[in-house]
Amino acid sequence: MSRIQLIQAMATSVSFQKTTEDVKAILEPRYESMEKYYLLGDMEKLMNFYHPDAMVIDNGINVAYTRNEIKMVFKKYFDKYGTVGFEISDAEYLGCDDHLVYHCKCLIPSSETNVEKVKITSIWKCCKGDWLIYYEEYASDE
């Protein structure tokens, strides 16, 4: 069973499951704001979308815990590639009372390979009434 299948099974077994439309309505405005701050290179505002104890995994490359480490990893990425646009496809939205899951495929321009194909899974957690990314994983989709 893949990671996303496991997450789907867990989300559908919870009695307070949210509809795809509910989750999409919560997350789409957040991702639009994140994209704006990403393209501006505004790391401080971008980090406000992450839980203080968040974990970001670049599968097989590195792991960052907490906003400070995540910020350092993202800064290295920005310094290397700049703030490039990206194309999202196959987005999936799942959720229950206090957790939301977003999974998608992403094409990212790269000077080394022209385009990097990446799968992204983000788990959002409700903290004091606000939704924050608690876990995020990037994995090659090659």
mmCIF file of N, CA and C in Angstrom:
data_model
loop_
_atom_site.group_PDB
_atom_site.id
_atom_site.type_symbol
_atom_site.label_atom_id
_atom_site.label_comp_id
_atom_site.label_asym_id
_atom_site.label_seq_id
_atom_site.Cartn_x
_atom_site.Cartn_y
_atom_site.Cartn_z
ATOM 1 N N MET A 1 0.842 -1.165 0.000
ATOM 2 C CA MET A 1 0.000 0.000 0.000
ATOM 3 C C MET A 1 0.898 1.241 0.000
ATOM 4 N N SER A 2 0.630 2.163 -0.922
ATOM 5 C CA SER A 2 1.429 3.387 -0.991
ATOM 6 C C SER A 2 1.064 4.319 0.159
ATOM 7 N N ARG A 3 1.902 5.316 0.375
ATOM 8 C CA ARG A 3 1.675 6.286 1.441
ATOM 9 C C ARG A 3 0.339 7.004 1.246
ATOM 10 N N ILE A 4 0.042 7.417 0.006
ATOM 11 C CA ILE A 4 -1.207 8.144 -0.234
ATOM 12 C C ILE A 4 -2.409 7.227 -0.043
ATOM 13 N N GLN A 5 -2.300 5.949 -0.410
ATOM 14 C CA GLN A 5 -3.401 5.013 -0.183
ATOM 15 C C GLN A 5 -3.648 4.822 1.307
ATOM 16 N N LEU A 6 -2.580 4.769 2.084
ATOM 17 C CA LEU A 6 -2.717 4.646 3.532
ATOM 18 C C LEU A 6 -3.408 5.878 4.106
ATOM 19 N N ILE A 7 -3.003 7.054 3.662
ATOM 20 C CA ILE A 7 -3.617 8.294 4.138
ATOM 21 C C ILE A 7 -5.084 8.338 3.740
ATOM 22 N N GLN A 8 -5.397 7.927 2.506
ATOM 23 C CA GLN A 8 -6.787 7.898 2.065
ATOM 24 C C GLN A 8 -7.610 6.955 2.925
ATOM 25 N N ALA A 9 -7.072 5.785 3.212
ATOM 26 C CA ALA A 9 -7.788 4.813 4.042
ATOM 27 C C ALA A 9 -8.039 5.372 5.432
ATOM 28 N N MET A 10 -7.048 6.045 5.990
ATOM 29 C CA MET A 10 -7.212 6.634 7.322
ATOM 30 C C MET A 10 -8.262 7.740 7.294
ATOM 31 N N ALA A 11 -8.216 8.590 6.281
ATOM 32 C CA ALA A 11 -9.148 9.719 6.208
ATOM 33 C C ALA A 11 -10.586 9.251 6.021
ATOM 34 N N THR A 12 -10.792 8.187 5.246
ATOM 35 C CA THR A 12 -12.155 7.715 5.008
ATOM 36 C C THR A 12 -12.704 6.915 6.171
ATOM 37 N N SER A 13 -11.850 6.482 7.091
ATOM 38 C CA SER A 13 -12.330 5.721 8.240
ATOM 39 C C SER A 13 -12.726 6.624 9.408
ATOM 40 N N VAL A 14 -12.436 7.898 9.317
ATOM 41 C CA VAL A 14 -12.759 8.839 10.387
ATOM 42 C C VAL A 14 -14.213 9.274 10.245
ATOM 43 N N SER A 15 -14.909 9.351 11.356
ATOM 44 C CA SER A 15 -16.337 9.654 11.307
ATOM 45 C C SER A 15 -16.640 11.097 10.910
ATOM 46 N N PHE A 16 -15.706 12.009 11.080
ATOM 47 C CA PHE A 16 -15.944 13.405 10.751
ATOM 48 C C PHE A 16 -15.218 13.793 9.472
ATOM 49 N N GLN A 17 -15.373 12.991 8.460
ATOM 50 C CA GLN A 17 -14.688 13.201 7.191
ATOM 51 C C GLN A 17 -15.216 14.461 6.509
ATOM 52 N N LYS A 18 -14.327 15.241 5.912
ATOM 53 C CA LYS A 18 -14.697 16.417 5.136
ATOM 54 C C LYS A 18 -14.799 16.013 3.668
ATOM 55 N N THR A 19 -15.649 16.690 2.922
ATOM 56 C CA THR A 19 -15.759 16.419 1.496
ATOM 57 C C THR A 19 -14.554 17.018 0.772
ATOM 58 N N THR A 20 -14.315 16.535 -0.428
ATOM 59 C CA THR A 20 -13.243 17.082 -1.261
ATOM 60 C C THR A 20 -13.434 18.582 -1.436
ATOM 61 N N GLU A 21 -14.682 18.999 -1.658
ATOM 62 C CA GLU A 21 -14.975 20.418 -1.864
ATOM 63 C C GLU A 21 -14.662 21.237 -0.611
ATOM 64 N N ASP A 22 -14.986 20.683 0.573
ATOM 65 C CA ASP A 22 -14.680 21.379 1.833
ATOM 66 C C ASP A 22 -13.174 21.597 1.980
ATOM 67 N N VAL A 23 -12.416 20.540 1.737
ATOM 68 C CA VAL A 23 -10.958 20.619 1.894
ATOM 69 C C VAL A 23 -10.369 21.581 0.864
ATOM 70 N N LYS A 24 -10.850 21.478 -0.358
ATOM 71 C CA LYS A 24 -10.372 22.357 -1.427
ATOM 72 C C LYS A 24 -10.654 23.830 -1.084
ATOM 73 N N ALA A 25 -11.838 24.103 -0.527
ATOM 74 C CA ALA A 25 -12.205 25.476 -0.155
ATOM 75 C C ALA A 25 -11.291 26.022 0.944
ATOM 76 N N ILE A 26 -10.808 25.161 1.814
ATOM 77 C CA ILE A 26 -9.896 25.578 2.878
ATOM 78 C C ILE A 26 -8.482 25.785 2.334
ATOM 79 N N LEU A 27 -8.017 24.837 1.516
ATOM 80 C CA LEU A 27 -6.605 24.850 1.109
ATOM 81 C C LEU A 27 -6.285 25.730 -0.093
ATOM 82 N N GLU A 28 -7.184 25.829 -1.076
ATOM 83 C CA GLU A 28 -6.851 26.598 -2.283
ATOM 84 C C GLU A 28 -6.436 28.041 -1.982
ATOM 85 N N PRO A 29 -7.168 28.781 -1.133
ATOM 86 C CA PRO A 29 -6.711 30.154 -0.842
ATOM 87 C C PRO A 29 -5.347 30.182 -0.145
ATOM 88 N N ARG A 30 -5.080 29.191 0.671
ATOM 89 C CA ARG A 30 -3.785 29.133 1.351
ATOM 90 C C ARG A 30 -2.660 28.886 0.344
ATOM 91 N N TYR A 31 -2.898 27.954 -0.584
ATOM 92 C CA TYR A 31 -1.871 27.689 -1.591
ATOM 93 C C TYR A 31 -1.671 28.884 -2.524
ATOM 94 N N GLU A 32 -2.739 29.618 -2.812
ATOM 95 C CA GLU A 32 -2.589 30.824 -3.636
ATOM 96 C C GLU A 32 -1.713 31.853 -2.921
ATOM 97 N N SER A 33 -1.941 32.035 -1.622
ATOM 98 C CA SER A 33 -1.107 32.962 -0.839
ATOM 99 C C SER A 33 0.328 32.464 -0.760
ATOM 100 N N MET A 34 0.495 31.165 -0.542
ATOM 101 C CA MET A 34 1.845 30.594 -0.471
ATOM 102 C C MET A 34 2.590 30.809 -1.778
ATOM 103 N N GLU A 35 1.891 30.609 -2.900
ATOM 104 C CA GLU A 35 2.527 30.795 -4.204
ATOM 105 C C GLU A 35 2.973 32.248 -4.375
ATOM 106 N N LYS A 36 2.127 33.179 -3.942
ATOM 107 C CA LYS A 36 2.480 34.603 -4.032
ATOM 108 C C LYS A 36 3.763 34.884 -3.244
ATOM 109 N N TYR A 37 3.826 34.424 -2.001
ATOM 110 C CA TYR A 37 5.014 34.663 -1.169
ATOM 111 C C TYR A 37 6.227 33.916 -1.713
ATOM 112 N N TYR A 38 5.996 32.733 -2.265
ATOM 113 C CA TYR A 38 7.081 31.955 -2.866
ATOM 114 C C TYR A 38 7.693 32.727 -4.036
ATOM 115 N N LEU A 39 6.834 33.230 -4.933
ATOM 116 C CA LEU A 39 7.329 33.946 -6.107
ATOM 117 C C LEU A 39 7.998 35.268 -5.735
ATOM 118 N N LEU A 40 7.604 35.852 -4.612
ATOM 119 C CA LEU A 40 8.252 37.069 -4.109
ATOM 120 C C LEU A 40 9.531 36.756 -3.341
ATOM 121 N N GLY A 41 9.733 35.474 -3.020
ATOM 122 C CA GLY A 41 10.891 35.073 -2.229
ATOM 123 C C GLY A 41 10.774 35.488 -0.769
ATOM 124 N N ASP A 42 9.543 35.683 -0.288
ATOM 125 C CA ASP A 42 9.309 36.127 1.091
ATOM 126 C C ASP A 42 9.246 34.915 2.021
ATOM 127 N N MET A 43 10.410 34.518 2.512
ATOM 128 C CA MET A 43 10.523 33.319 3.349
ATOM 129 C C MET A 43 9.770 33.451 4.666
ATOM 130 N N GLU A 44 9.789 34.634 5.266
ATOM 131 C CA GLU A 44 9.126 34.825 6.564
ATOM 132 C C GLU A 44 7.632 34.557 6.444
ATOM 133 N N LYS A 45 6.999 35.148 5.445
ATOM 134 C CA LYS A 45 5.556 34.946 5.277
ATOM 135 C C LYS A 45 5.253 33.516 4.850
ATOM 136 N N LEU A 46 6.113 32.924 4.053
ATOM 137 C CA LEU A 46 5.922 31.536 3.635
ATOM 138 C C LEU A 46 5.977 30.599 4.841
ATOM 139 N N MET A 47 6.880 30.854 5.760
ATOM 140 C CA MET A 47 7.018 29.992 6.946
ATOM 141 C C MET A 47 5.804 30.067 7.869
ATOM 142 N N ASN A 48 5.018 31.144 7.767
ATOM 143 C CA ASN A 48 3.815 31.258 8.595
ATOM 144 C C ASN A 48 2.768 30.200 8.259
ATOM 145 N N PHE A 49 2.923 29.513 7.137
ATOM 146 C CA PHE A 49 1.991 28.449 6.756
ATOM 147 C C PHE A 49 2.409 27.095 7.334
ATOM 148 N N TYR A 50 3.568 27.058 7.975
ATOM 149 C CA TYR A 50 4.091 25.810 8.539
ATOM 150 C C TYR A 50 3.934 25.800 10.057
ATOM 151 N N HIS A 51 3.556 24.646 10.572
ATOM 152 C CA HIS A 51 3.458 24.436 12.019
ATOM 153 C C HIS A 51 4.853 24.630 12.622
ATOM 154 N N PRO A 52 4.964 25.166 13.848
ATOM 155 C CA PRO A 52 6.295 25.339 14.462
ATOM 156 C C PRO A 52 7.105 24.039 14.536
ATOM 157 N N ASP A 53 6.420 22.894 14.643
ATOM 158 C CA ASP A 53 7.104 21.596 14.709
ATOM 159 C C ASP A 53 6.994 20.808 13.406
ATOM 160 N N ALA A 54 6.816 21.502 12.295
ATOM 161 C CA ALA A 54 6.634 20.836 11.003
ATOM 162 C C ALA A 54 7.875 20.056 10.585
ATOM 163 N N MET A 55 7.640 19.096 9.691
ATOM 164 C CA MET A 55 8.723 18.315 9.103
ATOM 165 C C MET A 55 8.539 18.345 7.587
ATOM 166 N N VAL A 56 9.622 18.625 6.868
ATOM 167 C CA VAL A 56 9.615 18.591 5.407
ATOM 168 C C VAL A 56 10.674 17.595 4.968
ATOM 169 N N ILE A 57 10.248 16.659 4.113
ATOM 170 C CA ILE A 57 11.142 15.612 3.626
ATOM 171 C C ILE A 57 11.321 15.778 2.124
ATOM 172 N N ASP A 58 12.562 15.875 1.687
ATOM 173 C CA ASP A 58 12.896 15.794 0.269
ATOM 174 C C ASP A 58 13.424 14.377 0.115
ATOM 175 N N ASN A 59 12.548 13.470 -0.263
ATOM 176 C CA ASN A 59 12.787 12.028 -0.204
ATOM 177 C C ASN A 59 14.146 11.630 -0.773
ATOM 178 N N GLY A 60 14.951 11.007 0.070
ATOM 179 C CA GLY A 60 16.267 10.535 -0.332
ATOM 180 C C GLY A 60 17.342 11.605 -0.321
ATOM 181 N N ILE A 61 16.975 12.849 0.004
ATOM 182 C CA ILE A 61 17.954 13.936 -0.027
ATOM 183 C C ILE A 61 18.162 14.542 1.352
ATOM 184 N N ASN A 62 17.083 15.045 1.968
ATOM 185 C CA ASN A 62 17.226 15.622 3.305
ATOM 186 C C ASN A 62 15.892 15.697 4.030
ATOM 187 N N VAL A 63 15.972 15.981 5.319
ATOM 188 C CA VAL A 63 14.806 16.163 6.177
ATOM 189 C C VAL A 63 15.032 17.429 6.984
ATOM 190 N N ALA A 64 13.996 18.243 7.099
ATOM 191 C CA ALA A 64 14.083 19.457 7.913
ATOM 192 C C ALA A 64 12.960 19.437 8.943
ATOM 193 N N TYR A 65 13.319 19.725 10.184
ATOM 194 C CA TYR A 65 12.354 19.798 11.278
ATOM 195 C C TYR A 65 12.280 21.240 11.762
ATOM 196 N N THR A 66 11.134 21.707 12.046
ATOM 197 C CA THR A 66 10.843 23.057 12.546
ATOM 198 C C THR A 66 10.984 24.112 11.443
ATOM 199 N N ARG A 67 10.334 25.227 11.670
ATOM 200 C CA ARG A 67 10.332 26.313 10.685
ATOM 201 C C ARG A 67 11.740 26.796 10.339
ATOM 202 N N ASN A 68 12.613 26.900 11.330
ATOM 203 C CA ASN A 68 13.964 27.410 11.056
ATOM 204 C C ASN A 68 14.719 26.521 10.083
ATOM 205 N N GLU A 69 14.689 25.207 10.299
ATOM 206 C CA GLU A 69 15.388 24.289 9.386
ATOM 207 C C GLU A 69 14.731 24.292 8.010
ATOM 208 N N ILE A 70 13.396 24.320 7.976
ATOM 209 C CA ILE A 70 12.678 24.344 6.694
ATOM 210 C C ILE A 70 13.064 25.605 5.929
ATOM 211 N N LYS A 71 13.120 26.717 6.622
ATOM 212 C CA LYS A 71 13.504 27.987 5.999
ATOM 213 C C LYS A 71 14.909 27.901 5.402
ATOM 214 N N MET A 72 15.846 27.277 6.107
ATOM 215 C CA MET A 72 17.217 27.131 5.593
ATOM 216 C C MET A 72 17.241 26.269 4.328
ATOM 217 N N VAL A 73 16.474 25.170 4.323
ATOM 218 C CA VAL A 73 16.423 24.299 3.143
ATOM 219 C C VAL A 73 15.811 25.051 1.967
ATOM 220 N N PHE A 74 14.696 25.741 2.193
ATOM 221 C CA PHE A 74 14.055 26.495 1.119
ATOM 222 C C PHE A 74 14.975 27.607 0.609
ATOM 223 N N LYS A 75 15.705 28.256 1.517
ATOM 224 C CA LYS A 75 16.620 29.319 1.106
ATOM 225 C C LYS A 75 17.707 28.772 0.182
ATOM 226 N N LYS A 76 18.249 27.586 0.496
ATOM 227 C CA LYS A 76 19.246 26.959 -0.383
ATOM 228 C C LYS A 76 18.646 26.696 -1.759
ATOM 229 N N TYR A 77 17.404 26.215 -1.766
ATOM 230 C CA TYR A 77 16.719 25.949 -3.033
ATOM 231 C C TYR A 77 16.530 27.259 -3.809
ATOM 232 N N PHE A 78 16.060 28.314 -3.130
ATOM 233 C CA PHE A 78 15.860 29.607 -3.789
ATOM 234 C C PHE A 78 17.173 30.149 -4.329
ATOM 235 N N ASP A 79 18.252 30.039 -3.545
ATOM 236 C CA ASP A 79 19.557 30.532 -3.977
ATOM 237 C C ASP A 79 20.049 29.783 -5.215
ATOM 238 N N LYS A 80 19.743 28.504 -5.296
ATOM 239 C CA LYS A 80 20.209 27.686 -6.414
ATOM 240 C C LYS A 80 19.361 27.886 -7.670
ATOM 241 N N TYR A 81 18.020 27.895 -7.509
ATOM 242 C CA TYR A 81 17.128 27.921 -8.670
ATOM 243 C C TYR A 81 16.399 29.244 -8.873
ATOM 244 N N GLY A 82 16.380 30.095 -7.881
ATOM 245 C CA GLY A 82 15.561 31.299 -7.957
ATOM 246 C C GLY A 82 14.112 30.944 -7.661
ATOM 247 N N THR A 83 13.252 31.916 -7.812
ATOM 248 C CA THR A 83 11.829 31.655 -7.574
ATOM 249 C C THR A 83 11.182 31.331 -8.913
ATOM 250 N N VAL A 84 11.111 30.059 -9.216
ATOM 251 C CA VAL A 84 10.566 29.604 -10.491
ATOM 252 C C VAL A 84 9.103 29.230 -10.319
ATOM 253 N N GLY A 85 8.350 29.340 -11.405
ATOM 254 C CA GLY A 85 6.961 28.897 -11.386
ATOM 255 C C GLY A 85 6.900 27.383 -11.459
ATOM 256 N N PHE A 86 5.720 26.851 -11.306
ATOM 257 C CA PHE A 86 5.550 25.403 -11.354
ATOM 258 C C PHE A 86 4.146 25.081 -11.828
ATOM 259 N N GLU A 87 3.972 23.880 -12.344
ATOM 260 C CA GLU A 87 2.682 23.437 -12.874
ATOM 261 C C GLU A 87 2.180 22.261 -12.040
ATOM 262 N N ILE A 88 0.963 22.391 -11.512
ATOM 263 C CA ILE A 88 0.358 21.371 -10.655
ATOM 264 C C ILE A 88 -0.639 20.547 -11.461
ATOM 265 N N SER A 89 -0.664 19.231 -11.200
ATOM 266 C CA SER A 89 -1.675 18.360 -11.811
ATOM 267 C C SER A 89 -2.065 17.263 -10.826
ATOM 268 N N ASP A 90 -3.130 16.567 -11.137
ATOM 269 C CA ASP A 90 -3.602 15.414 -10.358
ATOM 270 C C ASP A 90 -3.744 15.722 -8.867
ATOM 271 N N ALA A 91 -4.282 16.887 -8.542
ATOM 272 C CA ALA A 91 -4.441 17.266 -7.132
ATOM 273 C C ALA A 91 -5.545 16.443 -6.479
ATOM 274 N N GLU A 92 -5.268 15.983 -5.257
ATOM 275 C CA GLU A 92 -6.239 15.241 -4.455
ATOM 276 C C GLU A 92 -6.372 15.937 -3.108
ATOM 277 N N TYR A 93 -7.601 16.021 -2.626
ATOM 278 C CA TYR A 93 -7.890 16.664 -1.347
ATOM 279 C C TYR A 93 -8.652 15.688 -0.459
ATOM 280 N N LEU A 94 -8.172 15.503 0.770
ATOM 281 C CA LEU A 94 -8.815 14.632 1.753
ATOM 282 C C LEU A 94 -8.803 15.347 3.088
ATOM 283 N N GLY A 95 -9.724 14.956 3.974
ATOM 284 C CA GLY A 95 -9.663 15.586 5.280
ATOM 285 C C GLY A 95 -10.666 15.061 6.270
ATOM 286 N N CYS A 96 -10.404 15.386 7.512
ATOM 287 C CA CYS A 96 -11.299 15.085 8.620
ATOM 288 C C CYS A 96 -11.256 16.288 9.562
ATOM 289 N N ASP A 97 -11.785 16.121 10.754
ATOM 290 C CA ASP A 97 -11.890 17.231 11.705
ATOM 291 C C ASP A 97 -10.648 18.096 11.826
ATOM 292 N N ASP A 98 -9.515 17.488 12.152
ATOM 293 C CA ASP A 98 -8.339 18.286 12.487
ATOM 294 C C ASP A 98 -7.131 18.061 11.588
ATOM 295 N N HIS A 99 -7.301 17.316 10.499
ATOM 296 C CA HIS A 99 -6.211 17.110 9.545
ATOM 297 C C HIS A 99 -6.749 17.177 8.112
ATOM 298 N N LEU A 100 -5.969 17.776 7.238
ATOM 299 C CA LEU A 100 -6.281 17.830 5.812
ATOM 300 C C LEU A 100 -5.072 17.299 5.060
ATOM 301 N N VAL A 101 -5.334 16.635 3.936
ATOM 302 C CA VAL A 101 -4.249 16.077 3.130
ATOM 303 C C VAL A 101 -4.374 16.610 1.710
ATOM 304 N N TYR A 102 -3.249 17.053 1.169
ATOM 305 C CA TYR A 102 -3.173 17.509 -0.213
ATOM 306 C C TYR A 102 -2.069 16.709 -0.883
ATOM 307 N N HIS A 103 -2.390 16.126 -2.028
ATOM 308 C CA HIS A 103 -1.407 15.345 -2.783
ATOM 309 C C HIS A 103 -1.506 15.785 -4.234
ATOM 310 N N CYS A 104 -0.354 15.998 -4.883
ATOM 311 C CA CYS A 104 -0.371 16.414 -6.280
ATOM 312 C C CYS A 104 0.927 16.012 -6.970
ATOM 313 N N LYS A 105 0.914 16.186 -8.273
ATOM 314 C CA LYS A 105 2.127 16.073 -9.077
ATOM 315 C C LYS A 105 2.499 17.487 -9.493
ATOM 316 N N CYS A 106 3.787 17.722 -9.648
ATOM 317 C CA CYS A 106 4.263 19.068 -9.926
ATOM 318 C C CYS A 106 5.413 19.010 -10.934
ATOM 319 N N LEU A 107 5.374 19.901 -11.905
ATOM 320 C CA LEU A 107 6.480 20.066 -12.853
ATOM 321 C C LEU A 107 7.193 21.362 -12.489
ATOM 322 N N ILE A 108 8.495 21.252 -12.202
ATOM 323 C CA ILE A 108 9.285 22.405 -11.779
ATOM 324 C C ILE A 108 10.419 22.606 -12.781
ATOM 325 N N PRO A 109 10.525 23.803 -13.385
ATOM 326 C CA PRO A 109 11.646 24.052 -14.296
ATOM 327 C C PRO A 109 12.982 23.859 -13.578
ATOM 328 N N SER A 110 13.929 23.226 -14.272
ATOM 329 C CA SER A 110 15.248 22.982 -13.684
ATOM 330 C C SER A 110 16.312 23.194 -14.748
ATOM 331 N N SER A 111 17.372 23.886 -14.385
ATOM 332 C CA SER A 111 18.456 24.122 -15.345
ATOM 333 C C SER A 111 19.222 22.841 -15.643
ATOM 334 N N GLU A 112 19.155 21.870 -14.728
ATOM 335 C CA GLU A 112 19.903 20.627 -14.903
ATOM 336 C C GLU A 112 19.167 19.617 -15.787
ATOM 337 N N THR A 113 17.850 19.514 -15.627
ATOM 338 C CA THR A 113 17.095 18.488 -16.360
ATOM 339 C C THR A 113 15.949 19.064 -17.171
ATOM 340 N N ASN A 114 15.904 20.361 -17.371
ATOM 341 C CA ASN A 114 14.815 21.089 -18.016
ATOM 342 C C ASN A 114 13.568 21.142 -17.138
ATOM 343 N N VAL A 115 13.064 19.960 -16.705
ATOM 344 C CA VAL A 115 11.882 19.912 -15.847
ATOM 345 C C VAL A 115 12.052 18.787 -14.839
ATOM 346 N N GLU A 116 11.780 19.097 -13.574
ATOM 347 C CA GLU A 116 11.758 18.056 -12.547
ATOM 348 C C GLU A 116 10.312 17.656 -12.310
ATOM 349 N N LYS A 117 10.064 16.342 -12.275
ATOM 350 C CA LYS A 117 8.730 15.828 -11.971
ATOM 351 C C LYS A 117 8.732 15.392 -10.514
ATOM 352 N N VAL A 118 7.824 15.990 -9.737
ATOM 353 C CA VAL A 118 7.809 15.763 -8.296
ATOM 354 C C VAL A 118 6.390 15.443 -7.836
ATOM 355 N N LYS A 119 6.285 14.527 -6.866
ATOM 356 C CA LYS A 119 5.017 14.280 -6.176
ATOM 357 C C LYS A 119 5.121 14.968 -4.822
ATOM 358 N N ILE A 120 4.064 15.676 -4.452
ATOM 359 C CA ILE A 120 4.051 16.390 -3.172
ATOM 360 C C ILE A 120 2.870 15.902 -2.342
ATOM 361 N N THR A 121 3.139 15.587 -1.090
ATOM 362 C CA THR A 121 2.090 15.250 -0.133
ATOM 363 C C THR A 121 2.240 16.187 1.055
ATOM 364 N N SER A 122 1.163 16.893 1.378
ATOM 365 C CA SER A 122 1.165 17.807 2.522
ATOM 366 C C SER A 122 0.042 17.424 3.470
ATOM 367 N N ILE A 123 0.362 17.343 4.747
ATOM 368 C CA ILE A 123 -0.645 17.100 5.774
ATOM 369 C C ILE A 123 -0.752 18.375 6.600
ATOM 370 N N TRP A 124 -1.932 18.931 6.618
ATOM 371 C CA TRP A 124 -2.216 20.156 7.352
ATOM 372 C C TRP A 124 -2.898 19.789 8.662
ATOM 373 N N LYS A 125 -2.559 20.525 9.707
ATOM 374 C CA LYS A 125 -3.127 20.277 11.032
ATOM 375 C C LYS A 125 -3.788 21.565 11.529
ATOM 376 N N CYS A 126 -4.969 21.425 12.131
ATOM 377 C CA CYS A 126 -5.652 22.586 12.689
ATOM 378 C C CYS A 126 -5.054 22.896 14.061
ATOM 379 N N CYS A 127 -4.498 24.088 14.191
ATOM 380 C CA CYS A 127 -3.862 24.521 15.443
ATOM 381 C C CYS A 127 -4.459 25.861 15.860
ATOM 382 N N LYS A 128 -5.148 25.851 16.968
ATOM 383 C CA LYS A 128 -5.763 27.079 17.498
ATOM 384 C C LYS A 128 -6.610 27.767 16.437
ATOM 385 N N GLY A 129 -7.370 26.969 15.670
ATOM 386 C CA GLY A 129 -8.276 27.504 14.665
ATOM 387 C C GLY A 129 -7.652 27.832 13.326
ATOM 388 N N ASP A 130 -6.353 27.617 13.173
ATOM 389 C CA ASP A 130 -5.675 27.914 11.910
ATOM 390 C C ASP A 130 -5.102 26.626 11.327
ATOM 391 N N TRP A 131 -5.115 26.512 10.019
ATOM 392 C CA TRP A 131 -4.570 25.335 9.342
ATOM 393 C C TRP A 131 -3.115 25.587 8.989
ATOM 394 N N LEU A 132 -2.232 24.679 9.433
ATOM 395 C CA LEU A 132 -0.796 24.796 9.186
ATOM 396 C C LEU A 132 -0.246 23.474 8.666
ATOM 397 N N ILE A 133 0.755 23.546 7.801
ATOM 398 C CA ILE A 133 1.389 22.334 7.288
ATOM 399 C C ILE A 133 2.203 21.709 8.415
ATOM 400 N N TYR A 134 1.891 20.462 8.699
ATOM 401 C CA TYR A 134 2.571 19.730 9.766
ATOM 402 C C TYR A 134 3.604 18.759 9.192
ATOM 403 N N TYR A 135 3.316 18.248 7.997
ATOM 404 C CA TYR A 135 4.199 17.268 7.341
ATOM 405 C C TYR A 135 4.122 17.525 5.848
ATOM 406 N N GLU A 136 5.273 17.559 5.190
ATOM 407 C CA GLU A 136 5.295 17.744 3.743
ATOM 408 C C GLU A 136 6.416 16.894 3.169
ATOM 409 N N GLU A 137 6.087 16.182 2.105
ATOM 410 C CA GLU A 137 7.083 15.311 1.477
ATOM 411 C C GLU A 137 7.132 15.566 -0.018
ATOM 412 N N TYR A 138 8.358 15.678 -0.515
ATOM 413 C CA TYR A 138 8.621 15.816 -1.943
ATOM 414 C C TYR A 138 9.326 14.543 -2.396
ATOM 415 N N ALA A 139 8.819 13.926 -3.459
ATOM 416 C CA ALA A 139 9.430 12.700 -3.975
ATOM 417 C C ALA A 139 9.477 12.773 -5.497
ATOM 418 N N SER A 140 10.517 12.231 -6.069
ATOM 419 C CA SER A 140 10.664 12.214 -7.522
ATOM 420 C C SER A 140 9.520 11.434 -8.153
ATOM 421 N N ASP A 141 9.040 11.932 -9.275
ATOM 422 C CA ASP A 141 7.984 11.250 -10.023
ATOM 423 C C ASP A 141 8.528 10.798 -11.374
ATOM 424 N N GLU A 142 9.807 10.517 -11.422
ATOM 425 C CA GLU A 142 10.459 10.076 -12.670
ATOM 426 C C GLU A 142 10.264 8.591 -12.861
#
